[in-house]
PDB file of C-alpha atoms in Angstrom:
ATOM      1  CA  ALA A   1      98.231 167.141  95.921  1.00 44.00           C
ATOM      2  CA  ALA A   2      97.018 163.852  94.393  1.00 42.00           C
ATOM      3  CA  ALA A   3      93.753 162.523  95.795  1.00 41.00           C
ATOM      4  CA  ALA A   4      93.977 159.598  98.071  1.00 40.00           C
ATOM      5  CA  ALA A   5      92.884 156.329  96.516  1.00 39.00           C
ATOM      6  CA  ALA A   6      89.611 155.015  97.866  1.00 38.00           C
ATOM      7  CA  VAL A   7      89.875 151.799  99.887  1.00 35.00           C
ATOM      8  CA  ASP A   8      86.882 149.488 100.271  1.00 35.00           C
ATOM      9  CA  VAL A   9      87.215 148.407 103.892  1.00 35.00           C
ATOM     10  CA  PRO A  10      84.837 145.404 104.438  1.00 38.00           C
ATOM     11  CA  ARG A  11      82.433 145.494 107.431  1.00 38.00           C
ATOM     12  CA  ALA A  12      82.190 142.482 109.679  1.00 40.00           C
ATOM     13  CA  GLY A  13      80.581 139.530 107.778  1.00 41.00           C
ATOM     14  CA  LYS A  14      80.835 141.379 104.477  1.00 40.00           C
ATOM     15  CA  PRO A  15      83.729 140.756 101.955  1.00 40.00           C
ATOM     16  CA  ALA A  16      85.391 143.643 100.125  1.00 40.00           C
ATOM     17  CA  GLY A  17      83.433 144.922  97.114  1.00 41.00           C
ATOM     18  CA  GLY A  18      80.044 143.968  98.684  1.00 41.00           C
ATOM     19  CA  ALA A  19      80.073 140.428  97.415  1.00 42.00           C
ATOM     20  CA  HIS A  20      77.130 138.333  98.408  1.00 45.00           C
ATOM     21  CA  ILE A  21      77.738 135.318 100.631  1.00 40.00           C
ATOM     22  CA  PRO A  22      75.442 132.418  99.868  1.00 45.00           C
ATOM     23  CA  ALA A  23      73.511 131.196 102.881  1.00 45.00           C
ATOM     24  CA  SER A  24      74.945 127.726 102.481  1.00 44.00           C
ATOM     25  CA  GLN A  25      78.421 129.075 103.094  1.00 43.00           C
ATOM     26  CA  LYS A  26      77.657 131.046 106.249  1.00 39.00           C
ATOM     27  CA  PRO A  27      77.624 128.136 108.750  1.00 39.00           C
ATOM     28  CA  ARG A  28      80.938 126.955 107.302  1.00 40.00           C
ATOM     29  CA  LEU A  29      82.446 130.353 107.793  1.00 33.00           C
ATOM     30  CA  ARG A  30      81.164 130.656 111.310  1.00 40.00           C
ATOM     31  CA  GLY A  31      82.637 127.241 112.052  1.00 40.00           C
ATOM     32  CA  LEU A  32      86.151 128.460 111.203  1.00 37.00           C
ATOM     33  CA  SER A  33      86.288 130.512 114.410  1.00 47.00           C
ATOM     34  CA  SER A  34      85.406 127.450 116.570  1.00 52.00           C
ATOM     35  CA  ARG A  35      87.940 125.237 114.812  1.00 52.00           C
ATOM     36  CA  ALA A  36      90.558 127.929 115.313  1.00 46.00           C
ATOM     37  CA  ALA A  37      89.768 128.230 118.931  1.00 45.00           C
ATOM     38  CA  ALA A  38      89.998 124.477 119.340  1.00 46.00           C
ATOM     39  CA  ALA A  39      93.361 124.457 117.632  1.00 45.00           C
ATOM     40  CA  ALA A  40      94.597 127.263 119.855  1.00 42.00           C
ATOM     41  CA  ALA A  41      93.453 125.315 123.014  1.00 43.00           C
ATOM     42  CA  ALA A  42      95.269 122.222 121.677  1.00 43.00           C
ATOM     43  CA  THR A  43      98.402 124.119 121.015  1.00 44.00           C
ATOM     44  CA  ALA A  44      98.288 125.672 124.544  1.00 44.00           C
ATOM     45  CA  ALA A  45      97.856 122.182 126.078  1.00 45.00           C
ATOM     46  CA  SER A  46     100.736 120.729 123.939  1.00 49.00           C
ATOM     47  CA  SER A  47     103.066 123.613 124.983  1.00 63.00           C
ATOM     48  CA  LYS A  48     103.493 122.096 128.414  1.00 77.00           C
ATOM     49  CA  PRO A  49     106.659 120.035 128.200  1.00 85.00           C
ATOM     50  CA  SER A  50     106.095 116.227 128.654  1.00 91.00           C
ATOM     51  CA  SER A  51     109.758 115.565 128.999  1.00 96.00           C
ATOM     52  CA  VAL A  52     112.536 117.858 130.156  1.00 97.00           C
ATOM     53  CA  LEU A  53     116.301 117.357 130.024  1.00 98.00           C
ATOM     54  CA  VAL A  54     118.274 119.444 132.494  1.00 98.00           C
ATOM     55  CA  ILE A  55     121.963 119.727 131.526  1.00 98.00           C
ATOM     56  CA  ARG A  56     124.044 121.014 134.458  1.00 98.00           C
ATOM     57  CA  ALA A  57     127.580 122.005 133.522  1.00 97.00           C
ATOM     58  CA  SER A  58     128.602 123.475 136.884  1.00 94.00           C
ATOM     59  CA  PRO A  59     130.544 121.283 139.130  1.00 91.00           C
ATOM     60  CA  ARG A  60     129.288 123.209 142.168  1.00 90.00           C
ATOM     61  CA  ALA A  61     125.903 122.112 143.469  1.00 87.00           C
ATOM     62  CA  SER A  62     125.568 125.495 145.196  1.00 88.00           C
ATOM     63  CA  GLY A  63     126.648 127.364 142.037  1.00 94.00           C
ATOM     64  CA  HIS A  64     124.578 130.249 140.825  1.00 96.00           C
ATOM     65  CA  SER A  65     123.355 128.538 137.656  1.00 97.00           C
ATOM     66  CA  ASN A  66     122.273 125.488 139.689  1.00 96.00           C
ATOM     67  CA  LYS A  67     120.492 127.618 142.256  1.00 97.00           C
ATOM     68  CA  VAL A  68     118.392 129.451 139.654  1.00 97.00           C
ATOM     69  CA  THR A  69     117.795 126.234 137.751  1.00 98.00           C
ATOM     70  CA  ASP A  70     116.412 124.648 140.960  1.00 97.00           C
ATOM     71  CA  GLU A  71     113.960 127.467 141.275  1.00 97.00           C
ATOM     72  CA  PHE A  72     112.922 127.150 137.640  1.00 98.00           C
ATOM     73  CA  LEU A  73     112.299 123.431 138.014  1.00 97.00           C
ATOM     74  CA  LYS A  74     110.433 123.854 141.331  1.00 97.00           C
ATOM     75  CA  ASN A  75     107.997 126.205 139.565  1.00 96.00           C
ATOM     76  CA  LEU A  76     107.767 123.993 136.471  1.00 96.00           C
ATOM     77  CA  LYS A  77     106.890 120.963 138.616  1.00 95.00           C
ATOM     78  CA  SER A  78     104.115 122.930 140.223  1.00 94.00           C
ATOM     79  CA  LYS A  79     102.677 123.992 136.880  1.00 93.00           C
ATOM     80  CA  SER A  80     103.177 120.680 135.067  1.00 92.00           C
ATOM     81  CA  PRO A  81     103.466 117.912 137.759  1.00 93.00           C
ATOM     82  CA  SER A  82     103.204 115.191 135.067  1.00 93.00           C
ATOM     83  CA  SER A  83     106.238 116.308 133.171  1.00 93.00           C
ATOM     84  CA  LYS A  84     109.153 113.861 133.182  1.00 96.00           C
ATOM     85  CA  ILE A  85     112.369 115.500 134.289  1.00 97.00           C
ATOM     86  CA  VAL A  86     115.830 113.935 133.733  1.00 98.00           C
ATOM     87  CA  GLU A  87     119.062 115.610 134.893  1.00 98.00           C
ATOM     88  CA  TRP A  88     122.524 115.163 133.408  1.00 98.00           C
ATOM     89  CA  HIS A  89     125.285 116.426 135.751  1.00 97.00           C
ATOM     90  CA  LEU A  90     128.092 116.575 133.284  1.00 97.00           C
ATOM     91  CA  GLU A  91     130.854 116.480 135.837  1.00 94.00           C
ATOM     92  CA  GLU A  92     129.479 113.114 137.134  1.00 94.00           C
ATOM     93  CA  LYS A  93     127.907 111.565 133.985  1.00 94.00           C
ATOM     94  CA  MET A  94     130.488 109.026 132.865  1.00 93.00           C
ATOM     95  CA  ASP A  95     128.639 107.491 129.840  1.00 95.00           C
ATOM     96  CA  ILE A  96     129.278 110.492 127.602  1.00 97.00           C
ATOM     97  CA  PRO A  97     132.328 109.499 125.526  1.00 97.00           C
ATOM     98  CA  GLU A  98     135.244 111.809 124.907  1.00 97.00           C
ATOM     99  CA  PHE A  99     134.879 113.405 121.558  1.00 97.00           C
ATOM    100  CA  ARG A 100     138.061 112.464 119.681  1.00 97.00           C
ATOM    101  CA  GLN A 101     139.374 110.923 116.443  1.00 97.00           C
ATOM    102  CA  ALA A 102     138.543 107.373 117.621  1.00 98.00           C
ATOM    103  CA  LEU A 103     134.821 108.305 117.976  1.00 97.00           C
ATOM    104  CA  ILE A 104     134.803 109.875 114.589  1.00 97.00           C
ATOM    105  CA  ASN A 105     136.490 106.798 113.087  1.00 97.00           C
ATOM    106  CA  GLY A 106     133.925 104.564 114.698  1.00 97.00           C
ATOM    107  CA  ARG A 107     131.135 106.218 112.755  1.00 96.00           C
ATOM    108  CA  GLY A 108     132.740 104.983 109.609  1.00 95.00           C
ATOM    109  CA  ALA A 109     132.872 101.514 107.985  1.00 95.00           C
ATOM    110  CA  ALA A 110     136.621 101.211 108.548  1.00 96.00           C
ATOM    111  CA  GLY A 111     136.448 101.735 112.316  1.00 96.00           C
ATOM    112  CA  THR A 112     137.878  99.257 114.663  1.00 97.00           C
ATOM    113  CA  ALA A 113     135.736  97.366 117.224  1.00 97.00           C
ATOM    114  CA  GLU A 114     136.952  99.735 119.885  1.00 97.00           C
ATOM    115  CA  GLU A 115     136.222 102.753 117.828  1.00 97.00           C
ATOM    116  CA  LYS A 116     132.724 101.462 116.895  1.00 97.00           C
ATOM    117  CA  ALA A 117     131.959 100.841 120.663  1.00 97.00           C
ATOM    118  CA  LEU A 118     132.826 104.602 121.234  1.00 97.00           C
ATOM    119  CA  ALA A 119     130.520 105.628 118.414  1.00 97.00           C
ATOM    120  CA  SER A 120     127.759 103.405 119.758  1.00 97.00           C
ATOM    121  CA  GLN A 121     128.113 104.989 123.151  1.00 97.00           C
ATOM    122  CA  GLY A 122     127.836 108.409 121.538  1.00 98.00           C
ATOM    123  CA  GLN A 123     124.726 107.273 119.627  1.00 98.00           C
ATOM    124  CA  LYS A 124     123.000 106.306 122.775  1.00 98.00           C
ATOM    125  CA  ILE A 125     123.581 109.824 124.235  1.00 98.00           C
ATOM    126  CA  ILE A 126     122.144 111.302 120.933  1.00 98.00           C
ATOM    127  CA  ASP A 127     119.066 109.106 120.941  1.00 98.00           C
ATOM    128  CA  GLU A 128     118.365 109.960 124.518  1.00 98.00           C
ATOM    129  CA  PHE A 129     118.940 113.670 124.012  1.00 98.00           C
ATOM    130  CA  LYS A 130     116.582 113.658 121.029  1.00 98.00           C
ATOM    131  CA  SER A 131     113.770 112.079 123.025  1.00 97.00           C
ATOM    132  CA  PHE A 132     113.151 115.154 125.128  1.00 98.00           C
ATOM    133  CA  ASP A 133     110.991 118.143 124.039  1.00 96.00           C
ATOM    134  CA  PHE A 134     112.348 120.746 126.440  1.00 98.00           C
ATOM    135  CA  TYR A 135     115.944 121.487 127.485  1.00 98.00           C
ATOM    136  CA  VAL A 136     117.325 123.434 130.411  1.00 98.00           C
ATOM    137  CA  VAL A 137     121.080 124.313 130.066  1.00 98.00           C
ATOM    138  CA  ALA A 138     122.600 125.543 133.328  1.00 98.00           C
ATOM    139  CA  ALA A 139     126.186 126.645 133.062  1.00 97.00           C
ATOM    140  CA  PRO A 140     128.856 129.019 134.373  1.00 96.00           C
ATOM    141  CA  MET A 141     131.064 130.922 132.049  1.00 94.00           C
ATOM    142  CA  TRP A 142     134.667 129.729 132.053  1.00 94.00           C
ATOM    143  CA  ASN A 143     137.160 131.985 130.242  1.00 92.00           C
ATOM    144  CA  PHE A 144     134.457 133.716 128.220  1.00 91.00           C
ATOM    145  CA  ALA A 145     133.047 130.433 126.940  1.00 93.00           C
ATOM    146  CA  VAL A 146     131.276 127.182 127.856  1.00 96.00           C
ATOM    147  CA  THR A 147     132.814 124.595 130.145  1.00 96.00           C
ATOM    148  CA  PRO A 148     134.958 121.744 128.625  1.00 97.00           C
ATOM    149  CA  LYS A 149     132.340 119.095 129.619  1.00 97.00           C
ATOM    150  CA  LEU A 150     129.528 121.062 127.987  1.00 98.00           C
ATOM    151  CA  LYS A 151     131.588 121.550 124.893  1.00 98.00           C
ATOM    152  CA  ASN A 152     132.376 117.846 124.785  1.00 98.00           C
ATOM    153  CA  LEU A 153     128.641 117.009 124.988  1.00 98.00           C
ATOM    154  CA  ILE A 154     127.927 119.396 122.070  1.00 98.00           C
ATOM    155  CA  ASP A 155     130.606 117.834 119.958  1.00 98.00           C
ATOM    156  CA  VAL A 156     129.063 114.371 120.589  1.00 98.00           C
ATOM    157  CA  LEU A 157     125.630 115.625 119.681  1.00 98.00           C
ATOM    158  CA  LEU A 158     126.452 117.420 116.513  1.00 98.00           C
ATOM    159  CA  VAL A 159     126.268 114.705 113.895  1.00 97.00           C
ATOM    160  CA  THR A 160     124.991 115.166 110.334  1.00 96.00           C
ATOM    161  CA  GLY A 161     121.873 113.057 109.795  1.00 97.00           C
ATOM    162  CA  GLN A 162     121.232 112.880 113.533  1.00 97.00           C
ATOM    163  CA  THR A 163     120.580 116.398 114.846  1.00 98.00           C
ATOM    164  CA  PHE A 164     120.962 118.358 111.592  1.00 98.00           C
ATOM    165  CA  GLU A 165     121.449 117.749 107.872  1.00 97.00           C
ATOM    166  CA  TYR A 166     122.413 119.763 104.849  1.00 96.00           C
ATOM    167  CA  VAL A 167     119.697 120.567 102.260  1.00 96.00           C
ATOM    168  CA  ASP A 168     121.034 122.265  99.098  1.00 95.00           C
ATOM    169  CA  GLY A 169     124.197 123.120 100.900  1.00 94.00           C
ATOM    170  CA  ALA A 170     122.517 124.815 103.848  1.00 96.00           C
ATOM    171  CA  PRO A 171     122.138 123.272 107.330  1.00 96.00           C
ATOM    172  CA  LYS A 172     118.666 122.280 108.562  1.00 97.00           C
ATOM    173  CA  GLY A 173     117.903 121.211 112.109  1.00 98.00           C
ATOM    174  CA  LEU A 174     116.228 117.942 112.715  1.00 98.00           C
ATOM    175  CA  LEU A 175     114.791 118.633 116.151  1.00 98.00           C
ATOM    176  CA  VAL A 176     111.362 120.062 115.800  1.00 95.00           C
ATOM    177  CA  ASN A 177     108.734 121.218 118.239  1.00 96.00           C
ATOM    178  CA  LYS A 178     111.287 121.627 120.950  1.00 97.00           C
ATOM    179  CA  ARG A 179     112.452 124.506 123.274  1.00 97.00           C
ATOM    180  CA  VAL A 180     115.290 125.452 125.295  1.00 98.00           C
ATOM    181  CA  ILE A 181     116.235 127.799 128.105  1.00 98.00           C
ATOM    182  CA  PHE A 182     119.803 128.760 128.966  1.00 98.00           C
ATOM    183  CA  ILE A 183     120.566 129.691 132.587  1.00 98.00           C
ATOM    184  CA  LEU A 184     124.021 131.167 132.571  1.00 96.00           C
ATOM    185  CA  ALA A 185     126.260 132.618 135.346  1.00 95.00           C
ATOM    186  CA  HIS A 186     129.064 135.198 134.807  1.00 90.00           C
ATOM    187  CA  MET A 187     131.490 137.066 136.981  1.00 84.00           C
ATOM    188  CA  GLY A 188     130.872 140.133 134.789  1.00 82.00           C
ATOM    189  CA  GLN A 189     127.973 141.363 132.668  1.00 83.00           C
ATOM    190  CA  TYR A 190     127.406 140.404 129.069  1.00 74.00           C
ATOM    191  CA  PRO A 191     124.426 142.214 127.523  1.00 70.00           C
ATOM    192  CA  LYS A 192     122.686 140.065 124.835  1.00 65.00           C
ATOM    193  CA  GLY A 193     124.381 140.991 121.540  1.00 54.00           C
ATOM    194  CA  GLY A 194     126.230 143.905 123.182  1.00 53.00           C
ATOM    195  CA  LEU A 195     129.818 142.554 123.515  1.00 60.00           C
ATOM    196  CA  ASP A 196     132.088 140.573 121.280  1.00 75.00           C
ATOM    197  CA  ASN A 197     133.792 138.634 124.055  1.00 80.00           C
ATOM    198  CA  ASP A 198     130.795 136.464 125.048  1.00 85.00           C
ATOM    199  CA  PHE A 199     131.467 133.036 123.593  1.00 90.00           C
ATOM    200  CA  GLN A 200     128.917 131.377 125.744  1.00 93.00           C
ATOM    201  CA  LEU A 201     125.292 132.480 125.070  1.00 94.00           C
ATOM    202  CA  PRO A 202     125.744 133.184 121.327  1.00 93.00           C
ATOM    203  CA  TYR A 203     127.476 129.844 120.766  1.00 95.00           C
ATOM    204  CA  LEU A 204     124.739 127.936 122.779  1.00 97.00           C
ATOM    205  CA  GLN A 205     122.035 129.692 120.811  1.00 96.00           C
ATOM    206  CA  PHE A 206     123.707 128.871 117.543  1.00 97.00           C
ATOM    207  CA  VAL A 207     124.170 125.209 118.423  1.00 98.00           C
ATOM    208  CA  TRP A 208     120.578 124.683 119.412  1.00 98.00           C
ATOM    209  CA  LYS A 209     119.295 126.564 116.405  1.00 98.00           C
ATOM    210  CA  LEU A 210     121.480 124.450 114.228  1.00 98.00           C
ATOM    211  CA  MET A 211     119.798 121.381 115.672  1.00 98.00           C
ATOM    212  CA  GLY A 212     116.371 123.019 114.920  1.00 98.00           C
ATOM    213  CA  VAL A 213     115.398 124.353 118.305  1.00 98.00           C
ATOM    214  CA  GLN A 214     114.400 127.799 117.299  1.00 97.00           C
ATOM    215  CA  GLU A 215     112.238 128.727 120.491  1.00 97.00           C
ATOM    216  CA  GLN A 216     114.782 129.867 123.066  1.00 97.00           C
ATOM    217  CA  LYS A 217     114.944 131.885 126.217  1.00 97.00           C
ATOM    218  CA  SER A 218     117.858 132.758 128.552  1.00 96.00           C
ATOM    219  CA  ILE A 219     118.481 133.936 132.066  1.00 97.00           C
ATOM    220  CA  ALA A 220     121.644 135.817 132.824  1.00 94.00           C
ATOM    221  CA  ILE A 221     123.188 135.749 136.251  1.00 95.00           C
ATOM    222  CA  ASP A 222     125.652 138.736 136.178  1.00 92.00           C
ATOM    223  CA  PHE A 223     128.285 139.721 138.683  1.00 89.00           C
ATOM    224  CA  SER A 224     128.137 136.366 140.468  1.00 89.00           C
ATOM    225  CA  PHE A 225     130.882 137.520 142.815  1.00 85.00           C
ATOM    226  CA  LYS A 226     128.204 139.494 144.664  1.00 91.00           C
ATOM    227  CA  GLY A 227     126.871 136.204 146.117  1.00 92.00           C
ATOM    228  CA  ASP A 228     123.133 135.960 146.907  1.00 92.00           C
ATOM    229  CA  GLU A 229     122.560 139.444 145.581  1.00 92.00           C
ATOM    230  CA  ALA A 230     123.411 138.321 142.024  1.00 92.00           C
ATOM    231  CA  ASP A 231     120.567 135.781 142.219  1.00 94.00           C
ATOM    232  CA  VAL A 232     117.688 138.036 143.176  1.00 96.00           C
ATOM    233  CA  LYS A 233     116.556 139.161 139.691  1.00 96.00           C
ATOM    234  CA  PRO A 234     117.428 135.792 137.937  1.00 96.00           C
ATOM    235  CA  LEU A 235     115.405 133.891 140.541  1.00 97.00           C
ATOM    236  CA  GLU A 236     112.364 136.119 139.784  1.00 97.00           C
ATOM    237  CA  GLU A 237     112.881 135.567 136.036  1.00 97.00           C
ATOM    238  CA  ALA A 238     113.030 131.830 136.559  1.00 97.00           C
ATOM    239  CA  ARG A 239     109.670 131.923 138.375  1.00 97.00           C
ATOM    240  CA  THR A 240     108.053 133.980 135.681  1.00 97.00           C
ATOM    241  CA  LEU A 241     109.345 132.005 132.717  1.00 96.00           C
ATOM    242  CA  ALA A 242     108.376 128.653 134.398  1.00 96.00           C
ATOM    243  CA  LYS A 243     104.908 130.074 134.937  1.00 93.00           C
ATOM    244  CA  ASN A 244     104.370 131.891 131.563  1.00 92.00           C
ATOM    245  CA  TRP A 245     106.581 130.224 129.008  1.00 91.00           C
ATOM    246  CA  ALA A 246     107.604 126.704 129.916  1.00 81.00           C
TER     247      ALA A 246
END
């Protein structure tokens, strides 16, 4: 058998090959650890969300996704009391325009005054959406997919040059240093990546990644027909994520 190649494993404070470290460099090398520690501390501090947008797609205040979201927010407020939290109840929020051809036309130079007004209304929604650094999306599954109001919001938000762009033919998200958690209720069970009839979570994950939000978590509320029993595990997940991740 061929002999194993010798590997020079450096000891602490000694580079590979036994190279000498000049004394003048040693303080600088020691300083790297303190700077790294300071950077890590700054990162930990900045990880707390300063502004949170809660998007509620369920029309039922007592719905499962809303109940678990309430628990998540309660614990988030306890951890980060200075965080600004804004809620969009999609069934009641009337300033989100309907995504249709008139709105698309209004984004162009040839749009009519009425069409441009729709586009301007949509732009206000985009600008406000982009101002947050943390998103909570609470939604039930309707017919294996997202609710119509949530789909309409997404259609309004996905605008080239606003939330994403194309670079060398490939999409690139424009929302950086942001996070999202999806809190989703289902009548059945949809293991992550396990079924091909879940057009809710995979779609939402794709949309937020398209916009640049790569850091994502999700809580599944399965078998919602079981009532309060279905909420037990998701409520615990909400408390844990609010404490350890948000």
